[in-house]
Short mmCIF file of C-alpha atoms in Angstrom, two decimals:
data_model
loop_
_atom_site.label_atom_id
_atom_site.label_comp_id
_atom_site.label_asym_id
_atom_site.label_seq_id
_atom_site.Cartn_x
_atom_site.Cartn_y
_atom_site.Cartn_z
CA MET A 1 -76.19 4.72 210.12
CA TYR A 2 -79.08 4.02 207.89
CA TYR A 3 -79.79 5.03 203.99
CA ALA A 4 -83.31 5.67 203.30
CA ILE A 5 -84.71 5.99 199.86
CA CYS A 6 -88.00 7.70 199.00
CA ASP A 7 -89.73 6.81 195.68
CA CYS A 8 -92.85 7.98 194.31
CA ASP A 9 -95.38 5.23 193.36
CA ASN A 10 -96.07 4.74 189.97
CA CYS A 11 -94.79 8.47 189.56
CA PHE A 12 -96.17 9.45 186.15
CA VAL A 13 -99.52 7.86 187.04
CA SER A 14 -99.94 9.48 190.51
CA CYS A 15 -98.80 12.95 188.98
CA GLU A 16 -101.91 12.74 186.51
CA ARG A 17 -104.26 11.82 189.50
CA VAL A 18 -103.52 14.57 191.76
CA PHE A 19 -105.57 17.17 189.88
CA ARG A 20 -107.71 14.17 188.55
CA PRO A 21 -109.12 12.57 191.92
CA ASP A 22 -112.00 10.83 189.87
CA LEU A 23 -109.34 8.92 188.39
CA ALA A 24 -108.68 7.51 191.59
CA HIS A 25 -108.46 3.31 191.42
CA ARG A 26 -109.05 3.76 187.53
CA PRO A 27 -106.66 2.00 185.11
CA ILE A 28 -104.07 4.28 183.57
CA VAL A 29 -101.66 4.01 181.33
CA VAL A 30 -98.90 6.99 180.36
CA LEU A 31 -97.56 6.81 176.45
CA SER A 32 -93.79 7.64 175.94
CA ASN A 33 -93.22 10.25 173.17
CA ASN A 34 -95.33 10.62 170.33
CA ASP A 35 -97.73 8.14 172.22
CA GLY A 36 -95.44 5.01 170.96
CA CYS A 37 -94.99 2.99 174.02
CA VAL A 38 -96.30 2.17 177.73
CA VAL A 39 -93.96 3.81 180.03
CA ALA A 40 -96.22 4.20 183.46
CA ARG A 41 -98.92 1.88 184.33
CA SER A 42 -101.56 1.85 187.35
CA ARG A 43 -102.00 -1.12 189.70
CA GLU A 44 -105.11 -1.84 188.10
CA VAL A 45 -103.34 -1.82 184.72
CA LYS A 46 -100.55 -4.17 186.06
CA GLU A 47 -103.20 -6.55 187.34
CA LEU A 48 -104.52 -6.83 183.89
CA GLY A 49 -101.13 -8.27 182.80
CA ILE A 50 -100.14 -5.15 180.45
CA LYS A 51 -96.11 -4.97 180.11
CA MET A 52 -93.99 -2.18 180.45
CA GLY A 53 -92.86 -0.64 177.15
CA VAL A 54 -95.55 -2.63 175.34
CA PRO A 55 -96.63 -0.66 171.93
CA TYR A 56 -99.65 1.25 172.78
CA TYR A 57 -101.34 -0.10 169.26
CA GLN A 58 -100.90 -3.57 170.45
CA ILE A 59 -103.28 -3.01 173.65
CA LYS A 60 -105.44 -0.29 172.21
CA GLU A 61 -108.55 -2.61 171.97
CA LYS A 62 -107.76 -3.91 175.03
CA ALA A 63 -107.30 -0.19 176.67
CA ALA A 64 -111.19 0.39 175.28
CA LYS A 65 -112.53 -2.86 176.56
CA HIS A 66 -111.38 -2.32 180.25
CA GLY A 67 -111.76 1.27 180.22
CA ILE A 68 -108.06 2.39 180.41
CA ILE A 69 -107.46 5.64 180.62
CA THR A 70 -104.45 7.07 178.37
CA PHE A 71 -102.42 10.12 178.77
CA SER A 72 -99.51 11.40 176.82
CA SER A 73 -96.45 12.18 178.50
CA ASN A 74 -96.34 15.58 180.27
CA TYR A 75 -92.79 16.09 181.51
CA GLU A 76 -93.56 19.68 182.92
CA LEU A 77 -96.21 18.37 184.67
CA TYR A 78 -94.30 15.70 186.26
CA ALA A 79 -91.13 17.64 186.80
CA ASP A 80 -92.98 20.31 188.89
CA MET A 81 -94.65 17.47 191.13
CA THR A 82 -91.60 15.97 191.96
CA ALA A 83 -90.03 18.80 192.68
CA ARG A 84 -92.85 19.59 195.18
CA VAL A 85 -92.09 15.96 196.56
CA MET A 86 -88.31 16.37 196.74
CA SER A 87 -88.49 19.74 198.39
CA LEU A 88 -90.71 18.27 201.29
CA ILE A 89 -87.72 15.50 201.51
CA ARG A 90 -84.99 17.86 201.90
CA LYS A 91 -86.48 19.70 204.54
CA ASN A 92 -87.34 16.93 206.90
CA ALA A 93 -84.07 14.71 205.99
CA PRO A 94 -80.99 14.99 207.83
CA ALA A 95 -79.02 14.76 204.54
CA PHE A 96 -80.21 14.58 201.21
CA PHE A 97 -79.55 13.39 197.11
CA ARG A 98 -81.53 13.33 194.34
CA TYR A 99 -81.53 9.83 192.54
CA SER A 100 -83.89 10.41 189.72
CA ILE A 101 -86.87 12.02 188.87
CA ASP A 102 -88.91 10.13 191.53
CA GLU A 103 -86.46 8.70 193.77
CA ALA A 104 -83.85 10.59 196.38
CA PHE A 105 -81.71 9.00 199.12
CA CYS A 106 -81.87 10.09 202.69
CA VAL A 107 -78.87 9.62 205.14
CA LEU A 108 -79.98 8.65 208.68
CA SER A 109 -76.98 9.07 210.72
CA ARG A 110 -78.30 9.49 213.99
CA HIS A 111 -81.53 7.27 213.76
CA THR A 112 -82.06 3.86 215.30
CA ARG A 113 -83.80 1.12 213.34
CA ASP A 114 -87.27 1.85 215.19
CA SER A 115 -86.80 5.72 214.88
CA ALA A 116 -85.90 5.36 211.05
CA LYS A 117 -89.16 3.60 210.83
CA VAL A 118 -91.08 6.15 212.24
CA TRP A 119 -89.28 8.50 210.46
CA GLY A 120 -90.16 6.84 207.11
CA GLU A 121 -93.97 6.67 208.05
CA ASN A 122 -94.45 10.02 209.24
CA LEU A 123 -92.83 11.48 206.04
CA SER A 124 -94.90 9.42 203.85
CA ARG A 125 -97.81 10.91 205.43
CA LEU A 126 -96.53 14.22 204.94
CA ILE A 127 -95.68 14.16 201.31
CA LEU A 128 -99.09 12.28 200.53
CA LYS A 129 -100.84 15.32 202.73
CA GLY A 130 -98.95 18.10 201.33
CA THR A 131 -98.35 17.32 197.30
CA GLY A 132 -101.37 14.35 197.19
CA MET A 133 -98.33 11.79 195.69
CA PRO A 134 -98.01 8.32 197.47
CA VAL A 135 -94.65 7.90 198.28
CA SER A 136 -92.89 4.54 199.65
CA ILE A 137 -89.71 4.40 201.45
CA GLY A 138 -86.87 1.44 202.12
CA ILE A 139 -84.86 1.74 205.13
CA ALA A 140 -81.39 -0.60 205.54
CA ARG A 141 -77.79 -0.17 205.97
CA THR A 142 -76.85 0.29 202.51
CA LYS A 143 -78.11 1.84 199.44
CA THR A 144 -78.63 -1.16 197.54
CA LEU A 145 -80.40 -2.78 200.51
CA ALA A 146 -82.78 0.19 200.85
CA LYS A 147 -83.81 -0.63 197.30
CA ILE A 148 -84.91 -3.92 198.28
CA ALA A 149 -87.04 -2.60 201.05
CA VAL A 150 -88.63 -0.29 199.26
CA HIS A 151 -90.15 -2.70 197.05
CA PHE A 152 -91.69 -4.35 200.03
CA ALA A 153 -92.80 -0.99 201.11
CA LYS A 154 -94.75 -1.06 197.58
CA GLN A 155 -96.07 -4.51 197.43
CA TYR A 156 -97.33 -4.70 201.14
CA PRO A 157 -99.51 -2.18 202.74
CA GLY A 158 -98.84 -3.54 206.31
CA TYR A 159 -95.47 -1.80 206.02
CA ASN A 160 -97.41 1.53 205.98
CA ARG A 161 -95.43 2.60 202.91
CA CYS A 162 -92.10 2.05 204.91
CA CYS A 163 -90.00 -0.91 205.21
CA ALA A 164 -87.11 -1.31 207.35
CA ILE A 165 -84.55 -3.90 206.90
CA ASP A 166 -82.10 -4.48 209.76
CA SER A 167 -82.06 -7.95 211.33
CA ASP A 168 -79.78 -10.98 209.84
CA GLU A 169 -83.23 -12.74 209.96
CA GLN A 170 -84.95 -9.89 208.25
CA LEU A 171 -81.97 -9.32 205.54
CA LYS A 172 -82.02 -13.15 204.71
CA LYS A 173 -86.15 -13.38 204.06
CA ALA A 174 -85.81 -10.43 202.24
CA LEU A 175 -82.94 -11.25 199.93
CA SER A 176 -84.62 -15.06 199.34
CA MET A 177 -87.92 -13.05 198.13
CA THR A 178 -85.88 -10.85 195.94
CA PRO A 179 -85.23 -11.93 192.32
CA ILE A 180 -81.70 -11.36 191.01
CA SER A 181 -83.07 -9.04 188.29
CA ASP A 182 -84.46 -6.77 190.74
CA VAL A 183 -81.53 -6.00 192.38
CA TRP A 184 -79.93 -2.53 191.60
CA GLY A 185 -76.91 -2.79 189.27
CA ILE A 186 -77.53 -6.14 187.86
CA GLY A 187 -78.46 -5.40 184.47
CA ARG A 188 -79.62 -7.81 181.66
CA ARG A 189 -76.24 -9.28 180.32
CA LEU A 190 -75.33 -9.87 184.03
CA ARG A 191 -78.46 -11.40 184.80
CA ALA A 192 -78.14 -13.73 182.01
CA SER A 193 -74.55 -14.84 183.10
CA LEU A 194 -75.95 -15.03 186.79
CA ASP A 195 -78.89 -17.19 185.76
CA GLN A 196 -76.47 -19.53 183.91
CA LYS A 197 -74.69 -20.18 187.10
CA GLY A 198 -77.90 -21.10 188.99
CA ILE A 199 -78.11 -17.67 190.82
CA ARG A 200 -82.02 -16.86 190.68
CA THR A 201 -82.42 -14.82 193.88
CA ALA A 202 -80.55 -11.96 195.69
CA LEU A 203 -79.54 -14.73 198.43
CA ASP A 204 -78.08 -17.13 196.06
CA PHE A 205 -75.90 -14.41 194.97
CA ALA A 206 -75.09 -13.32 198.25
CA GLU A 207 -73.97 -16.47 199.57
CA LYS A 208 -71.38 -17.07 196.98
CA PRO A 209 -68.08 -16.87 198.38
CA TYR A 210 -66.43 -13.13 197.88
CA ASP A 211 -63.25 -14.94 195.89
CA TRP A 212 -65.56 -16.44 193.74
CA ILE A 213 -67.30 -13.13 192.75
CA ALA A 214 -64.35 -11.28 192.30
CA GLY A 215 -62.82 -14.26 189.88
CA GLN A 216 -65.92 -13.78 188.11
CA TYR A 217 -66.94 -10.39 187.69
CA ASN A 218 -65.61 -6.97 187.69
CA ILE A 219 -65.41 -4.34 190.73
CA SER A 220 -69.14 -2.96 190.06
CA VAL A 221 -70.50 -6.49 190.51
CA GLN A 222 -68.18 -7.20 193.53
CA ARG A 223 -69.56 -3.66 194.71
CA THR A 224 -72.99 -5.03 194.54
CA TRP A 225 -72.10 -8.23 196.49
CA ARG A 226 -70.94 -6.02 199.17
CA GLU A 227 -73.79 -4.37 199.34
CA LEU A 228 -76.31 -7.16 199.64
CA SER A 229 -73.78 -8.29 202.85
CA GLY A 230 -74.49 -4.96 204.28
CA GLN A 231 -71.28 -3.28 203.78
CA ASP A 232 -71.80 0.39 202.52
CA CYS A 233 -69.44 1.00 199.66
CA ILE A 234 -71.40 2.92 196.95
CA PRO A 235 -70.20 6.31 197.54
CA ASP A 236 -72.69 9.19 197.73
CA GLU A 237 -71.25 11.56 195.16
CA ASP A 238 -71.16 8.47 192.64
CA ILE A 239 -74.91 8.73 192.48
CA ALA A 240 -75.92 12.39 193.20
CA ALA A 241 -74.49 13.95 189.98
CA LYS A 242 -74.90 12.41 186.50
CA LYS A 243 -71.72 12.03 184.63
CA SER A 244 -73.94 12.46 181.44
CA ILE A 245 -77.29 13.87 180.39
CA MET A 246 -78.90 12.51 177.30
CA THR A 247 -82.14 14.28 176.00
CA SER A 248 -83.60 12.19 172.64
CA ARG A 249 -87.05 11.41 171.08
CA SER A 250 -88.36 9.18 168.14
CA PHE A 251 -90.15 11.23 165.73
CA GLU A 252 -93.76 10.48 164.67
CA ASN A 253 -93.07 11.16 161.22
CA LEU A 254 -89.73 10.73 159.26
CA ILE A 255 -87.77 13.91 159.29
CA GLY A 256 -85.74 14.70 156.04
CA ASP A 257 -84.83 18.27 156.17
CA LEU A 258 -82.04 19.67 157.88
CA HIS A 259 -83.79 22.84 159.06
CA SER A 260 -86.51 20.45 161.15
CA LEU A 261 -84.02 18.17 162.47
CA ARG A 262 -81.65 21.66 163.77
CA THR A 263 -85.03 22.77 165.48
CA LEU A 264 -85.52 19.62 167.59
CA ILE A 265 -81.73 19.41 168.19
CA ALA A 266 -81.77 22.93 169.23
CA ASN A 267 -84.79 21.97 171.79
CA PHE A 268 -82.78 18.77 173.17
CA ALA A 269 -79.65 20.81 173.75
CA ALA A 270 -81.96 23.70 175.49
CA ARG A 271 -83.25 20.81 177.61
CA GLY A 272 -79.74 19.56 178.73
CA ALA A 273 -78.64 22.73 179.49
CA GLU A 274 -81.53 23.35 181.88
CA LYS A 275 -80.71 19.83 183.52
CA LEU A 276 -76.89 20.85 183.97
CA ARG A 277 -77.49 24.43 185.79
CA ARG A 278 -80.28 22.36 187.91
CA GLN A 279 -77.39 19.78 189.19
CA ARG A 280 -74.78 23.13 189.30
CA SER A 281 -72.80 21.33 186.66
CA VAL A 282 -70.85 22.37 183.53
CA ALA A 283 -70.22 19.84 180.17
CA SER A 284 -67.25 19.78 178.21
CA ILE A 285 -68.40 17.62 175.00
CA VAL A 286 -71.72 18.11 173.16
CA GLY A 287 -72.66 14.86 171.49
CA VAL A 288 -75.29 14.65 168.62
CA TYR A 289 -76.89 11.66 166.88
CA ILE A 290 -79.20 11.18 164.26
CA VAL A 291 -80.66 7.96 162.82
CA THR A 292 -83.02 6.37 160.11
CA ASN A 293 -85.40 4.00 160.66
CA ARG A 294 -84.14 0.78 161.00
CA PHE A 295 -87.27 -1.36 160.58
CA ARG A 296 -87.76 0.30 157.18
CA ASN A 297 -86.02 -2.14 154.80
CA ASP A 298 -87.46 -0.14 152.03
CA LEU A 299 -85.43 3.23 152.89
CA ASP A 300 -81.89 4.07 152.34
CA GLN A 301 -80.15 3.39 156.32
CA TYR A 302 -77.88 5.64 157.89
CA GLY A 303 -76.76 6.86 161.60
CA LYS A 304 -74.02 9.19 162.83
CA MET A 305 -73.02 10.30 166.29
CA ILE A 306 -70.66 13.63 166.31
CA ASP A 307 -69.09 14.91 169.25
CA TYR A 308 -68.14 18.51 169.77
CA THR A 309 -65.66 19.33 172.13
CA LEU A 310 -65.99 22.98 174.04
CA HIS A 311 -62.91 25.34 174.43
CA THR A 312 -64.42 26.08 177.78
CA PRO A 313 -66.88 23.89 179.55
CA THR A 314 -70.11 25.47 179.88
CA ASP A 315 -73.93 25.12 180.99
CA SER A 316 -75.21 28.36 178.82
CA THR A 317 -77.94 27.48 176.46
CA ILE A 318 -76.70 29.54 173.75
CA ASN A 319 -73.34 27.95 173.98
CA ILE A 320 -74.65 24.42 173.98
CA ILE A 321 -77.29 24.97 171.05
CA SER A 322 -74.49 26.27 168.77
CA ALA A 323 -72.08 23.45 169.36
CA ALA A 324 -75.23 20.99 168.66
CA CYS A 325 -76.20 22.40 166.17
CA GLU A 326 -72.70 22.51 164.52
CA ALA A 327 -72.15 18.70 165.20
CA LEU A 328 -75.55 18.22 163.78
CA GLU A 329 -74.14 19.96 160.30
CA ARG A 330 -71.34 17.75 160.57
CA GLY A 331 -73.19 14.64 160.69
CA TYR A 332 -76.12 15.33 158.60
CA ARG A 333 -76.60 13.55 155.15
CA PRO A 334 -79.25 14.73 152.68
CA GLY A 335 -81.35 11.98 150.93
CA TYR A 336 -81.98 10.16 154.29
CA LEU A 337 -85.18 10.36 156.09
CA TYR A 338 -84.37 10.13 159.91
CA LYS A 339 -86.40 8.86 162.65
CA LYS A 340 -84.53 9.85 166.14
CA ALA A 341 -82.22 11.98 167.37
CA GLY A 342 -80.71 13.28 170.39
CA VAL A 343 -78.04 15.13 172.39
CA MET A 344 -75.76 14.08 174.98
CA LEU A 345 -73.89 16.46 177.34
CA MET A 346 -70.34 14.79 178.45
CA GLY A 347 -67.26 15.34 180.26
CA ILE A 348 -69.79 16.47 182.94
CA THR A 349 -67.85 18.17 186.16
CA GLY A 350 -69.02 20.71 188.82
CA ARG A 351 -69.04 24.60 188.08
CA GLU A 352 -66.51 25.47 190.27
CA GLY A 353 -63.16 25.32 189.27
CA ILE A 354 -63.78 25.17 185.37
CA GLN A 355 -60.30 25.66 183.40
CA PRO A 356 -61.07 28.58 180.71
CA ASP A 357 -59.51 28.59 177.25
CA LEU A 358 -56.84 31.14 177.41
CA PHE A 359 -57.67 32.70 173.95
CA GLU A 360 -61.72 32.52 173.52
CA TYR A 361 -62.88 32.96 177.16
CA SER A 362 -64.35 36.32 178.28
CA PRO A 363 -65.35 36.54 181.80
CA GLU A 364 -67.75 39.52 180.85
CA ARG A 365 -69.25 37.42 178.10
CA GLU A 366 -69.66 34.29 180.31
CA GLU A 367 -71.34 36.38 183.47
CA LYS A 368 -73.71 38.08 180.63
CA LEU A 369 -74.59 34.69 179.64
CA HIS A 370 -75.08 33.35 183.27
CA ARG A 371 -77.14 36.05 184.07
CA LEU A 372 -79.56 35.77 181.09
CA ASP A 373 -79.87 31.94 181.54
CA SER A 374 -80.70 32.75 185.48
CA THR A 375 -83.89 34.99 184.36
CA ILE A 376 -84.90 32.90 181.63
CA ASP A 377 -84.92 29.96 183.99
CA ILE A 378 -86.98 31.65 186.81
CA ILE A 379 -89.67 33.38 183.78
CA ASN A 380 -90.07 29.63 182.71
CA ARG A 381 -90.49 28.24 185.85
CA VAL A 382 -93.21 30.69 186.91
CA TYR A 383 -95.21 30.85 183.64
CA GLY A 384 -94.49 27.42 182.06
CA ARG A 385 -91.82 26.04 179.76
CA ASP A 386 -90.82 27.59 176.57
CA THR A 387 -92.35 30.95 177.67
CA ILE A 388 -88.96 32.15 176.63
CA ILE A 389 -86.77 30.46 174.22
CA SER A 390 -83.81 30.61 171.77
CA SER A 391 -84.69 31.44 168.34
CA ALA A 392 -83.17 28.23 167.41
CA GLN A 393 -85.86 26.46 169.05
CA HIS A 394 -88.48 27.63 167.15
CA TYR A 395 -89.66 26.02 164.08
CA HIS A 396 -89.62 28.28 161.10
CA ALA A 397 -92.17 27.30 158.11
CA PRO A 398 -90.95 27.90 154.69
CA GLU A 399 -92.29 31.28 153.21
CA SER A 400 -94.78 28.89 151.04
CA ASP A 401 -96.08 27.56 153.90
CA GLU A 402 -98.03 30.37 156.19
CA THR A 403 -98.70 27.88 159.03
CA HIS A 404 -95.56 28.26 162.13
CA THR A 405 -95.46 25.25 163.96
CA SER A 406 -93.55 24.74 167.51
CA TYR A 407 -91.05 21.95 167.85
CA THR A 408 -93.72 20.37 170.28
CA ASP A 409 -96.08 20.01 167.37
CA MET A 410 -93.90 17.60 165.40
CA ILE A 411 -94.01 15.28 168.19
CA ARG A 412 -97.36 13.61 168.77
CA HIS A 413 -99.44 14.03 172.10
CA ASP A 414 -102.92 13.19 171.57
CA HIS A 415 -103.69 12.68 174.92
CA ARG A 416 -101.89 15.05 177.06
CA SER A 417 -102.99 16.53 180.05
CA PRO A 418 -103.06 20.38 181.15
CA ASN A 419 -100.68 21.87 183.34
CA PRO A 420 -102.48 23.51 186.28
CA SER A 421 -99.20 23.72 188.35
CA THR A 422 -97.09 25.72 186.12
CA ARG A 423 -99.09 27.55 183.29
CA TRP A 424 -101.73 30.09 184.07
CA ASP A 425 -103.79 29.25 181.09
CA ASP A 426 -104.43 25.53 182.61
CA ILE A 427 -105.15 26.73 186.26
CA ILE A 428 -108.12 24.92 187.74
CA GLN A 429 -111.43 26.88 187.48
CA LEU A 430 -114.26 26.23 190.46
CA LYS A 431 -117.88 26.59 189.61
#
């Protein structure tokens, strides 16, 4: 049996290029929320030496000098385009589970190495033709090795966007060429520990005796070692569903009043509820955090994380927003200027087999909320995100201020592209 991972190349950049063919081979960066840092780079930008995560203000002059095109993050566009990619993968894979916004694992239970390679090349061509999105595919006996294979598919055109690792010779060469930091599951702290022990490549790690690995590291690291040795031991369900969902933002300007924070928290909670429903899950704990700007030594500092336990696990937007806003009010302290906030949904389980609260659970109310959320999700998919929102998500200016600002206007996105695939107002017009 083989595993394949399908990974969109430079995903956010590729999404922007789909409706802008004039940007092919042009240097492009996509920025984080509030246009803060670089979160996606085209190949041309990488060749200029611009690093991932660098603050945008530090490269503005370089961007102007080299004609780098800049985009603000447009998650509505990226979600729609990647959903189209995933639908094609789902139709053409024997078994499929999504791993992230731009990655999906496929299980090829009846393929040989050669037939799997042909399948991968054909699928990559099909996705490019159907969506305009370039996708690379890595194939191997384990998920960790497939992640290594996809790196080679991206780097070397001779693979035709699909690299399959199978033989012992191929495996040894691939591991020797892979820095230990590029191995799936090797984090920054673990990398530093391995580096101190002289382990620089994936091959160095794989060639260590298992007893040595077991004596030094926990079960997760041992599992990575087994995967690199060709032993399939990461359960599909461990990566198919998220155990927690985080939605957070840094603000363009510092925010001190509770009303503005509540609007942002309500929107984060609504986004989390949408994600829950997409993966057919419910959450039992809603966590909210708020923090000030730790880099401003001239300001008083404060940070707080507040958990709210739900009586009955839910995916209802109304219930989750209500819990998040109550948690915010518990943790909010006046007199501070806040720079970042977020909502984390935890205690996530499948929708089936929910244990309801004996005294507060109402089947009729839950059914009404479920129908309401389903209807709103459909309308927002057809007419664009935030076509219908909860009243808590809308920022109401004070009576003395005649302007009415939506929460999206509180977040900076000076270079945001249109959404021609999800909004009628942005649909492409042919002259």
